[in-house]
Coordinates of N, CA and C in Angstrom, one line a residue:
Chain G
X9 N 0.7 -1.4 0.0 CA 0.2 -0.1 -0.1 C 0.8 1.3 0.2
X10 N 0.8 1.9 -1.2 CA 1.8 3.5 -1.2 C 1.1 4.5 0.1
X11 N 2.0 5.0 0.5 CA 1.6 5.9 1.3 C 2.6 7.4 0.8
X12 N 1.9 8.4 1.5 CA 2.5 10.0 1.2 C 3.1 10.2 2.2
X13 N 4.5 10.6 1.7 CA 5.5 11.3 2.9 C 5.4 12.5 3.7
X14 N 5.3 12.6 5.1 CA 5.4 14.0 5.5 C 6.5 13.6 6.6
X15 N 6.9 14.9 6.9 CA 7.9 15.0 8.1 C 7.3 14.7 9.1
X16 N 7.7 14.0 10.4 CA 7.0 13.4 11.6 C 6.8 15.1 12.3
X17 N 7.5 16.3 12.3 CA 7.1 17.3 13.2 C 7.2 17.9 12.5
X18 N 6.7 19.5 13.2 CA 6.9 20.8 13.0 C 6.6 21.7 14.2
X19 N 7.2 22.5 14.2 CA 6.8 23.8 15.5 C 7.6 24.9 15.1
X20 N 6.6 26.0 15.7 CA 6.9 27.2 15.8 C 6.0 27.8 16.6
X21 N 6.7 29.2 17.1 CA 5.9 30.4 18.3 C 4.9 30.9 17.6
X22 N 3.6 31.1 18.3 CA 2.6 31.6 18.2 C 2.6 32.9 17.2
X23 N 2.1 32.9 16.2 CA 2.3 34.3 15.3 C 3.4 34.1 14.3
X24 N 3.9 33.3 13.9 CA 4.9 32.4 13.1 C 3.8 31.7 12.0
X25 N 4.7 30.9 11.1 CA 4.2 30.1 9.9 C 5.0 29.0 9.9
X26 N 4.4 27.7 9.7 CA 4.8 26.8 9.4 C 4.1 26.3 8.3
X27 N 5.1 25.4 7.6 CA 4.7 24.6 6.3 C 5.0 23.1 6.3
X28 N 3.9 22.4 6.0 CA 4.3 20.9 6.3 C 4.2 20.4 4.3
X29 N 5.0 19.5 4.4 CA 5.1 18.8 3.1 C 4.7 17.6 2.9
X30 N 4.2 17.4 1.6 CA 3.6 15.9 1.5 C 4.2 15.1 0.0
X31 N 4.9 14.4 0.0 CA 5.4 13.7 -1.0 C 5.1 12.4 -1.5
X32 N 4.7 12.6 -2.5 CA 3.8 11.6 -3.5 C 4.5 10.9 -4.9
X33 N 3.6 10.2 -5.6 CA 4.3 9.6 -7.0 C 3.4 10.2 -8.1
X34 N 4.1 9.8 -9.2 CA 3.2 10.1 -10.3 C 1.6 9.4 -10.2
X35 N 1.5 8.5 -9.7 CA 0.2 7.5 -9.5 C -0.6 8.0 -8.3
X36 N -0.4 9.3 -7.8 CA -1.5 9.5 -6.9 C -1.3 11.0 -6.6
X37 N -0.6 11.6 -6.0 CA -0.6 13.0 -6.5 C -0.2 14.0 -7.6
X38 N 0.5 13.0 -8.5 CA 0.6 13.3 -9.8 C -0.4 13.6 -10.8
X39 N -1.6 12.7 -10.3 CA -2.7 12.6 -11.3 C -4.0 12.8 -10.4
X40 N -3.6 13.0 -9.4 CA -5.3 13.3 -8.4 C -5.3 14.6 -7.2
X41 N -6.2 15.0 -6.9 CA -6.2 15.9 -6.3 C -5.9 15.9 -4.4
X42 N -5.3 16.5 -4.0 CA -5.0 16.4 -2.3 C -5.9 16.9 -1.7
X43 N -6.1 16.1 -0.3 CA -6.5 16.8 0.6 C -5.9 16.6 2.0
X44 N -6.4 17.7 2.8 CA -5.5 17.7 4.0 C -6.4 17.6 5.1
X45 N -6.3 16.9 6.2 CA -7.4 16.9 7.3 C -6.3 17.1 8.5
X46 N -7.0 17.5 9.5 CA -6.6 18.3 10.8 C -7.1 17.1 12.0
X47 N -6.4 17.0 12.7 CA -6.9 15.9 14.1 C -6.2 16.5 15.4
X48 N -6.9 17.4 15.7 CA -7.0 17.9 17.3 C -6.5 16.5 18.4
X49 N -5.9 16.7 19.3 CA -5.9 15.8 20.1 C -7.0 15.2 20.8
X50 N -7.3 13.8 20.7 CA -8.5 13.2 21.1 C -9.5 13.3 20.0
X51 N -9.4 14.1 19.4 CA -10.8 14.2 18.3 C -10.6 13.7 16.9
X52 N -11.9 13.6 16.6 CA -11.6 12.9 14.8 C -11.2 14.0 13.8
X53 N -10.6 13.5 12.9 CA -10.2 14.2 11.9 C -11.0 15.2 11.3
X54 N -10.7 16.3 10.6 CA -11.7 17.3 10.2 C -11.1 17.7 8.8
X55 N -11.9 17.9 7.6 CA -11.5 18.0 6.2 C -10.7 19.8 6.5
X56 N -9.7 19.7 6.4 CA -9.2 21.2 6.3 C -9.0 22.0 5.0
X57 N -8.5 21.1 3.8 CA -8.5 21.4 2.5 C -9.2 20.4 1.3
X58 N -9.8 21.0 0.7 CA -10.1 19.8 -0.7 C -9.5 20.5 -1.9
X59 N -9.8 19.4 -2.8 CA -9.3 19.7 -4.1 C -8.0 20.4 -4.3
X60 N -6.9 20.3 -3.6 CA -5.7 21.0 -3.8 C -5.5 22.0 -2.8
X61 N -6.6 23.3 -3.1 CA -6.2 24.4 -2.1 C -7.4 25.0 -1.8
X62 N -8.4 24.1 -1.7 CA -10.0 24.7 -1.4 C -10.1 24.8 0.2
X63 N -10.6 25.7 0.8 CA -11.3 25.5 2.3 C -12.6 25.8 2.2
X64 N -12.7 24.4 3.3 CA -14.4 24.3 3.3 C -14.6 25.5 4.3
X65 N -16.2 25.7 4.0 CA -16.7 27.1 5.1 C -16.0 26.4 6.3
X66 N -15.8 28.0 7.2 CA -15.5 27.6 8.3 C -14.3 27.7 8.9
X67 N -13.0 27.3 7.9 CA -11.9 27.1 8.1 C -11.3 28.5 7.6
X68 N -10.4 29.0 8.9 CA -9.8 29.9 8.5 C -8.8 30.3 7.5
X69 N -8.5 31.5 6.8 CA -7.5 31.5 5.7 C -6.1 31.8 6.5
X70 N -6.0 31.2 7.4 CA -4.6 31.1 7.9 C -4.0 30.1 7.2
X71 N -4.9 29.1 6.8 CA -4.6 27.8 6.4 C -4.8 27.8 4.8
X72 N -3.8 27.4 3.9 CA -3.8 27.3 2.8 C -2.5 26.2 2.4
X73 N -3.1 25.9 0.8 CA -2.4 24.5 0.4 C -2.2 24.9 -1.0
X74 N -0.8 24.2 -1.4 CA -0.4 24.4 -2.9 C -0.1 22.9 -3.3
X75 N -0.1 22.6 -4.5 CA 0.4 21.5 -5.3 C 1.2 21.6 -6.6
X76 N 2.1 20.4 -6.3 CA 3.1 20.9 -7.5 C 3.1 19.5 -8.2
X77 N 4.0 18.9 -8.8 CA 4.0 17.4 -9.8 C 3.6 16.4 -8.8
X78 N 4.9 16.0 -8.0 CA 4.1 15.1 -7.2 C 4.4 15.3 -5.6
X79 N 4.0 16.6 -5.3 CA 3.9 17.1 -3.8 C 3.0 18.2 -3.6
X80 N 2.7 18.4 -2.2 CA 2.3 19.2 -2.0 C 2.5 19.9 -0.4
X81 N 1.7 20.7 0.0 CA 2.3 21.5 0.9 C 1.0 22.1 1.5
X82 N 1.3 22.2 3.0 CA 0.2 22.8 3.6 C 0.6 23.9 4.6
X83 N 0.4 25.2 4.4 CA 1.2 26.3 5.2 C -0.2 26.6 6.2
X84 N 0.1 27.2 7.7 CA -0.3 27.7 8.6 C 0.2 28.9 8.9
X85 N -0.7 30.3 8.4 CA 0.2 31.4 9.3 C -0.6 32.1 10.6
X86 N 0.2 33.2 10.8 CA -0.2 33.3 12.2 C -0.8 32.4 13.5
X87 N 0.2 31.4 13.4 CA 0.1 30.2 14.2 C -0.9 30.3 15.6
X88 N -1.5 29.7 16.0 CA -2.2 29.7 17.4 C -2.2 28.4 18.1
X89 N -2.3 28.8 19.2 CA -2.5 27.5 19.9 C -3.5 26.3 19.7
X90 N -4.4 26.8 19.4 CA -5.4 25.8 19.0 C -5.2 24.8 17.7
X91 N -4.1 25.4 16.8 CA -3.7 24.6 15.6 C -2.6 23.3 16.0
X92 N -2.7 23.4 17.2 CA -1.4 22.3 17.5 C -2.2 20.8 17.8
X93 N -1.8 20.0 16.7 CA -2.4 18.7 16.5 C -1.8 18.0 15.1
X94 N -2.4 17.2 14.6 CA -1.9 16.0 13.9 C -2.5 16.3 12.5
X95 N -1.7 16.7 11.6 CA -1.9 17.2 9.9 C -2.0 15.9 9.1
X96 N -2.7 15.5 8.0 CA -2.3 14.6 7.1 C -2.9 15.0 5.9
X97 N -2.0 14.6 4.7 CA -2.6 14.7 3.5 C -2.7 13.3 3.1
X98 N -4.0 13.5 1.9 CA -4.4 12.3 1.5 C -4.4 12.3 -0.2
X99 N -4.6 11.5 -1.0 CA -5.4 11.4 -2.4 C -5.6 9.9 -2.8
X100 N -5.9 9.8 -3.7 CA -6.1 8.7 -4.6 C -5.1 8.0 -4.9
X101 N -5.0 7.0 -5.0 CA -3.7 6.3 -5.8 C -4.3 5.6 -7.0
X102 N -3.8 5.4 -8.2 CA -4.1 4.3 -9.1 C -3.2 3.1 -9.3
X103 N -2.4 3.3 -8.6 CA -1.3 2.1 -8.8 C -2.1 0.7 -8.9
X104 N -2.4 -0.4 -9.7 CA -2.9 -1.5 -9.4 C -4.3 -1.2 -9.7
X105 N -4.9 -1.3 -7.9 CA -5.9 -0.7 -7.7 C -6.2 0.7 -7.4
X106 N -7.3 0.9 -7.7 CA -7.7 2.6 -7.1 C -7.9 2.3 -5.5
X107 N -7.1 3.1 -4.9 CA -7.5 3.2 -3.4 C -6.9 4.6 -2.8
X108 N -7.2 4.8 -1.7 CA -7.2 6.3 -1.2 C -5.6 6.1 0.0
X109 N -4.8 6.8 -0.2 CA -3.7 6.8 0.9 C -3.8 8.0 1.3
X110 N -3.4 8.1 2.9 CA -3.0 8.7 3.9 C -1.8 9.1 3.7
X111 N -1.1 10.4 4.3 CA 0.3 10.7 4.3 C 0.7 10.3 5.8
X112 N 1.8 10.2 6.1 CA 2.1 9.7 7.5 C 1.9 10.1 8.3
X113 N 1.9 11.5 8.5 CA 1.5 12.6 9.3 C 2.4 13.2 10.0
X114 N 2.0 14.6 10.0 CA 3.0 15.2 10.8 C 2.3 16.4 12.0
X115 N 2.9 15.9 13.0 CA 2.6 16.5 14.3 C 3.1 18.1 14.4
X116 N 2.3 19.2 15.0 CA 2.7 20.5 14.7 C 2.3 21.0 16.3
X117 N 3.4 21.2 16.8 CA 3.7 22.1 18.1 C 3.8 23.2 18.1
X118 N 3.0 23.9 19.0 CA 2.9 25.4 19.1 C 4.0 25.7 20.3
X119 N 4.8 26.3 19.9 CA 5.8 26.5 21.3 C 5.6 27.3 22.6
Chain K
X23 N -27.4 20.3 10.7 CA -25.6 19.8 10.5 C -25.6 18.6 10.5
X24 N -24.9 17.9 9.4 CA -24.8 16.5 9.5 C -24.0 16.2 10.4
X25 N -24.5 14.9 11.0 CA -23.8 13.8 12.2 C -23.9 12.3 11.5
X26 N -22.3 12.0 11.7 CA -22.5 10.2 11.7 C -22.3 9.6 13.0
X27 N -23.3 8.9 13.4 CA -23.0 8.2 14.6 C -22.5 6.7 14.3
X28 N -21.9 6.4 15.2 CA -21.3 4.8 15.1 C -21.2 4.0 16.1
X29 N -21.2 3.0 15.6 CA -21.1 1.8 17.2 C -21.1 0.5 16.6
X30 N -20.9 -0.2 17.7 CA -20.2 -2.0 17.6 C -19.5 -2.3 18.6
X31 N -19.5 -3.8 18.3 CA -18.5 -4.1 19.7 C -17.2 -3.8 20.0
X32 N -16.6 -3.6 21.1 CA -15.5 -2.7 21.3 C -14.4 -3.7 21.5
X33 N -14.7 -4.9 22.2 CA -13.7 -5.7 22.4 C -13.8 -7.3 21.5
X34 N -13.0 -7.6 21.0 CA -13.1 -8.8 20.3 C -11.9 -9.6 20.6
X35 N -11.9 -10.8 20.3 CA -11.2 -12.2 20.5 C -10.5 -12.4 19.0
X36 N -9.1 -12.6 19.3 CA -8.5 -13.1 17.7 C -9.6 -14.0 17.0
X37 N -9.5 -14.0 15.9 CA -10.4 -14.6 14.8 C -11.7 -14.2 14.7
X38 N -11.8 -13.4 15.8 CA -13.7 -13.2 15.7 C -14.0 -11.8 14.4
X39 N -15.2 -11.4 14.1 CA -15.6 -10.4 13.2 C -15.9 -9.3 13.7
X40 N -15.2 -8.0 13.1 CA -15.4 -6.9 13.7 C -16.7 -6.4 12.8
X41 N -17.7 -5.5 13.6 CA -19.1 -5.3 13.0 C -19.2 -4.0 13.2
X42 N -19.1 -3.1 12.4 CA -19.8 -1.7 12.8 C -20.5 -0.9 12.1
X43 N -21.3 0.0 12.6 CA -22.5 0.3 11.8 C -22.8 1.9 12.2
X44 N -22.5 2.7 10.9 CA -22.3 4.3 11.1 C -23.7 4.6 10.8
X45 N -24.4 5.7 11.1 CA -25.8 6.2 10.9 C -25.7 7.7 10.6
X46 N -26.4 8.0 9.7 CA -26.3 9.2 8.9 C -27.4 10.3 9.6
X47 N -27.3 11.4 10.4 CA -28.5 11.9 11.0 C -28.2 13.5 10.0
X48 N -29.6 13.9 9.9 CA -29.6 15.1 9.6 C -29.3 15.5 8.1
X49 N -29.0 14.5 7.2 CA -28.8 14.7 6.3 C -28.8 13.7 5.0
X50 N -28.8 14.1 3.7 CA -29.1 12.6 2.8 C -28.1 11.9 2.6
X51 N -28.2 10.7 2.3 CA -27.7 9.6 2.2 C -27.2 9.4 0.5
X52 N -28.3 9.3 -0.1 CA -27.9 9.2 -1.3 C -26.9 10.4 -2.1
X53 N -26.2 10.0 -3.0 CA -25.4 10.8 -3.7 C -23.8 10.9 -2.8
X54 N -23.7 10.3 -2.3 CA -22.8 10.1 -1.5 C -21.7 9.0 -1.6
X55 N -20.3 9.0 -1.1 CA -19.8 8.1 -0.7 C -19.4 7.5 0.6
X56 N -19.2 6.5 1.3 CA -19.3 6.3 2.4 C -17.9 5.4 3.0
X57 N -17.4 5.9 3.7 CA -15.7 5.4 4.1 C -15.8 4.8 5.4
X58 N -14.5 4.0 5.6 CA -14.5 3.7 6.9 C -12.7 3.6 6.8
X59 N -12.2 4.5 7.9 CA -10.7 4.8 7.9 C -10.3 4.5 9.7
X60 N -9.2 3.8 10.0 CA -8.9 3.3 11.0 C -7.7 4.0 11.3
X61 N -7.2 4.1 12.7 CA -6.2 4.7 13.2 C -5.6 3.5 14.7
X62 N -4.4 3.5 14.5 CA -3.9 2.1 15.4 C -3.7 3.3 16.5
X63 N -3.4 2.6 18.1 CA -2.8 3.5 19.1 C -1.2 4.2 18.7
X64 N -1.4 5.4 18.6 CA -0.3 6.1 18.4 C 0.1 6.2 17.0
X65 N -0.5 5.5 16.3 CA -0.4 5.8 14.9 C -1.2 6.9 13.6
X66 N -1.0 6.4 12.4 CA -1.4 7.5 12.0 C -2.8 7.0 11.0
X67 N -3.2 7.5 10.2 CA -4.8 7.2 9.7 C -4.4 6.1 8.4
X68 N -5.2 5.2 8.3 CA -5.5 4.1 7.1 C -6.6 3.9 6.8
X69 N -6.9 3.9 5.6 CA -8.0 3.9 4.8 C -8.4 2.7 4.4
X70 N -9.5 2.1 5.2 CA -10.1 1.0 5.0 C -10.8 0.6 3.7
X71 N -11.9 1.5 3.3 CA -12.4 1.3 2.0 C -13.5 2.1 1.7
X72 N -14.6 2.2 0.5 CA -15.4 2.9 0.6 C -16.4 2.0 -0.5
X73 N -17.5 2.6 0.1 CA -19.1 2.2 -0.8 C -19.5 3.6 -1.5
X74 N -19.4 3.3 -2.7 CA -19.8 4.3 -3.4 C -21.2 4.3 -3.6
X75 N -21.5 5.9 -4.3 CA -22.8 5.6 -4.4 C -23.5 5.3 -5.6
X76 N -22.6 4.6 -6.5 CA -22.5 3.9 -7.7 C -22.8 2.0 -7.2
X77 N -23.1 1.8 -5.9 CA -23.1 0.6 -5.3 C -21.6 -0.3 -5.2
X78 N -20.9 0.5 -6.0 CA -19.6 -0.2 -6.2 C -18.6 0.0 -4.8
X79 N -17.8 -1.2 -4.5 CA -17.2 -0.8 -3.4 C -15.4 -0.8 -3.7
X80 N -14.8 0.1 -3.2 CA -13.0 -0.1 -3.2 C -12.6 -0.3 -1.5
X81 N -11.6 -1.0 -2.1 CA -11.2 -1.3 -0.6 C -9.4 -1.4 -0.8
X82 N -8.8 -1.0 0.9 CA -7.7 -1.0 0.7 C -6.9 -2.2 0.3
X83 N -6.2 -2.3 -0.6 CA -5.8 -3.8 -0.9 C -5.3 -4.5 0.0
X84 N -4.7 -3.8 1.4 CA -3.7 -5.0 2.4 C -5.3 -5.3 3.3
X85 N -6.1 -5.0 3.2 CA -7.5 -5.6 3.9 C -8.2 -6.4 3.2
X86 N -8.2 -6.2 1.7 CA -9.4 -6.7 0.9 C -9.9 -7.9 1.1
X87 N -9.1 -8.6 1.6 CA -9.6 -10.2 1.4 C -10.4 -10.3 2.9
X88 N -10.4 -9.4 4.0 CA -11.2 -9.9 5.0 C -12.5 -8.7 5.1
X89 N -12.6 -7.7 4.5 CA -13.5 -6.6 4.4 C -14.8 -6.5 3.6
X90 N -16.0 -6.6 4.4 CA -16.9 -6.1 3.5 C -17.7 -4.8 3.9
X91 N -18.1 -3.7 3.0 CA -18.4 -2.9 3.6 C -20.1 -2.8 2.6
X92 N -21.3 -2.2 3.3 CA -22.6 -2.3 2.5 C -23.2 -1.1 3.6
X93 N -24.5 -1.3 2.7 CA -25.5 0.2 3.3 C -27.1 -0.6 3.1
X94 N -27.6 0.5 4.0 CA -28.8 0.1 4.0 C -29.8 1.7 4.1
X95 N -29.6 1.9 2.7 CA -30.0 3.6 2.2 C -31.2 3.9 3.0
X96 N -32.6 2.9 3.3 CA -33.7 3.1 3.7 C -33.7 3.7 5.0
X97 N -32.6 3.2 5.5 CA -32.5 3.8 7.1 C -31.1 4.6 7.2
X98 N -30.5 4.9 6.3 CA -29.4 6.0 6.2 C -28.0 5.5 7.0
X99 N -28.0 3.9 6.8 CA -27.0 3.5 7.9 C -25.9 2.6 6.7
X100 N -24.6 2.6 7.2 CA -23.6 1.9 6.1 C -22.7 0.9 7.3
X101 N -22.0 0.0 6.8 CA -21.5 -1.0 7.6 C -20.6 -1.3 7.0
X102 N -19.1 -2.3 8.3 CA -18.1 -2.4 8.2 C -18.1 -4.0 8.9
X103 N -17.6 -4.6 8.1 CA -17.5 -6.2 8.7 C -15.7 -6.5 8.3
X104 N -15.3 -6.5 9.2 CA -13.8 -7.3 9.3 C -13.7 -8.4 9.8
X105 N -13.5 -9.6 8.9 CA -13.4 -10.9 9.6 C -11.6 -11.0 10.0
X106 N -12.0 -12.2 10.7 CA -10.5 -12.8 11.5 C -9.7 -11.6 11.8
X107 N -9.9 -11.1 12.9 CA -9.2 -10.0 13.8 C -8.0 -10.5 14.3
X108 N -7.1 -9.7 14.3 CA -6.0 -10.3 15.2 C -5.8 -8.8 16.0
X109 N -4.4 -8.6 16.8 CA -4.0 -7.9 17.8 C -4.2 -6.4 16.6
X110 N -3.4 -7.0 15.6 CA -3.1 -5.7 14.7 C -4.4 -4.7 14.3
X111 N -5.6 -5.3 14.6 CA -6.3 -4.7 13.7 C -7.1 -3.7 15.4
X112 N -6.4 -3.8 16.5 CA -6.9 -2.7 17.4 C -6.4 -1.5 17.0
X113 N -7.5 -0.6 16.7 CA -7.6 0.7 16.4 C -8.9 1.7 16.7
X114 N -8.8 2.8 17.0 CA -9.8 3.5 16.4 C -10.5 3.6 15.1
X115 N -11.7 3.3 15.0 CA -12.1 3.2 13.8 C -13.3 4.6 13.5
X116 N -13.1 5.0 12.3 CA -14.0 6.1 12.0 C -14.8 5.6 10.6
X117 N -15.9 6.2 10.9 CA -16.6 6.3 9.4 C -16.8 7.8 8.7
X118 N -16.9 8.0 7.8 CA -16.6 9.1 6.9 C -17.9 9.6 5.9
X119 N -18.5 10.6 5.8 CA -19.0 11.0 4.1 C -17.8 11.6 3.2
X120 N -18.0 10.8 2.2 CA -17.2 11.1 1.2 C -18.2 11.9 0.0
X121 N -17.3 12.7 -0.8 CA -17.6 13.3 -2.2 C -16.6 13.6 -3.1
X122 N -16.5 12.9 -4.2 CA -15.2 13.1 -5.1 C -16.2 13.5 -6.2
X123 N -16.9 13.7 -6.4 CA -18.0 13.9 -7.8 C -17.3 15.4 -8.0
X124 N -17.2 15.5 -9.6 CA -16.8 16.8 -9.8 C -18.2 17.4 -9.8
X125 N -17.9 18.9 -10.2 CA -16.4 19.4 -9.8 C -16.4 20.0 -8.6
X126 N -16.9 19.3 -7.3 CA -16.8 19.7 -6.0 C -15.6 19.1 -5.6
X127 N -15.7 17.6 -5.6 CA -14.6 16.7 -5.0 C -14.4 17.0 -4.0
X128 N -15.3 17.4 -3.1 CA -14.7 17.9 -1.4 C -13.9 16.9 -0.6
X129 N -14.1 15.4 -0.8 CA -13.4 14.7 0.0 C -14.2 14.1 1.4
X130 N -13.8 13.4 2.1 CA -14.2 13.2 3.6 C -14.5 14.5 4.5
X131 N -16.1 14.6 4.2 CA -16.2 16.1 4.8 C -17.1 16.2 6.2
X132 N -17.1 14.9 6.5 CA -18.0 14.4 7.7 C -17.4 13.2 8.3
X133 N -17.1 13.4 9.5 CA -17.0 12.0 10.4 C -17.5 11.8 11.3
X134 N -17.6 10.4 11.4 CA -18.0 10.2 13.3 C -17.3 10.4 14.0
X135 N -17.6 10.0 15.1 CA -16.8 10.5 16.5 C -15.8 9.3 16.9
X136 N -16.1 8.1 15.9 CA -14.8 7.1 15.9 C -15.1 6.1 17.4
X137 N -14.7 4.7 17.3 CA -15.2 3.7 18.1 C -14.0 2.8 18.4
X138 N -13.2 2.7 19.4 CA -12.3 1.9 19.9 C -12.3 0.5 19.8
X139 N -11.6 -0.2 19.3 CA -11.7 -1.3 18.9 C -10.4 -2.4 19.9
X140 N -10.5 -2.9 20.4 CA -9.8 -3.9 21.1 C -9.9 -5.3 20.7
X141 N -8.7 -5.9 20.3 CA -8.6 -7.5 19.9 C -7.7 -7.6 21.1
X142 N -8.1 -8.7 21.8 CA -7.3 -9.7 22.7 C -7.9 -10.6 23.2
X143 N -6.9 -11.6 23.5 CA -7.5 -12.9 23.8 C -7.9 -12.9 25.5

């Protein structure tokens, strides 16, 4: 089962910015949309970004995302204590059989 | 506000079958795909599979031989069965609503609260 690779951790002081990378392959990020999910401690995941760079209603514009050829990134600006949690990218993968794959996850710590 | 409420047996012995139900509350059932995702203790998210609005299913290749997903649209419920469980299946299991249809392609936009499943002898 292919996975998307993320750095295990990222940290920054409040008010600063942090960027999380998500590395994939031509069979997933290379040809399909990227999604980002936020999981706060003890909570279920929540959709943060859809269709590469779109924010659902209710998601602050401090969260932004982009996609390159086979990689993607999520940026959080004006970091706040309530942003502390785990962040996962996801995409469909078309290797052999079509399946959804998640990134390895990045723990964001607000110092 | 659409909510997903899930339930099922929480403690299983090895070789038993995991069965979970997820009910849609406050929103339509048709027009969406219905997914199951799990998260082992201290680990990341793993996609289990999806029951699509077309009636087709897609499963994680690593679990495909043990997974069955089904729905009861009349009751707004969908189900997960995972056979022959082992300790490696111990995880929090989430259900989620998904919409990948063009042009919106929202992804998994509504999640259940999660059910902790423990497999132990």
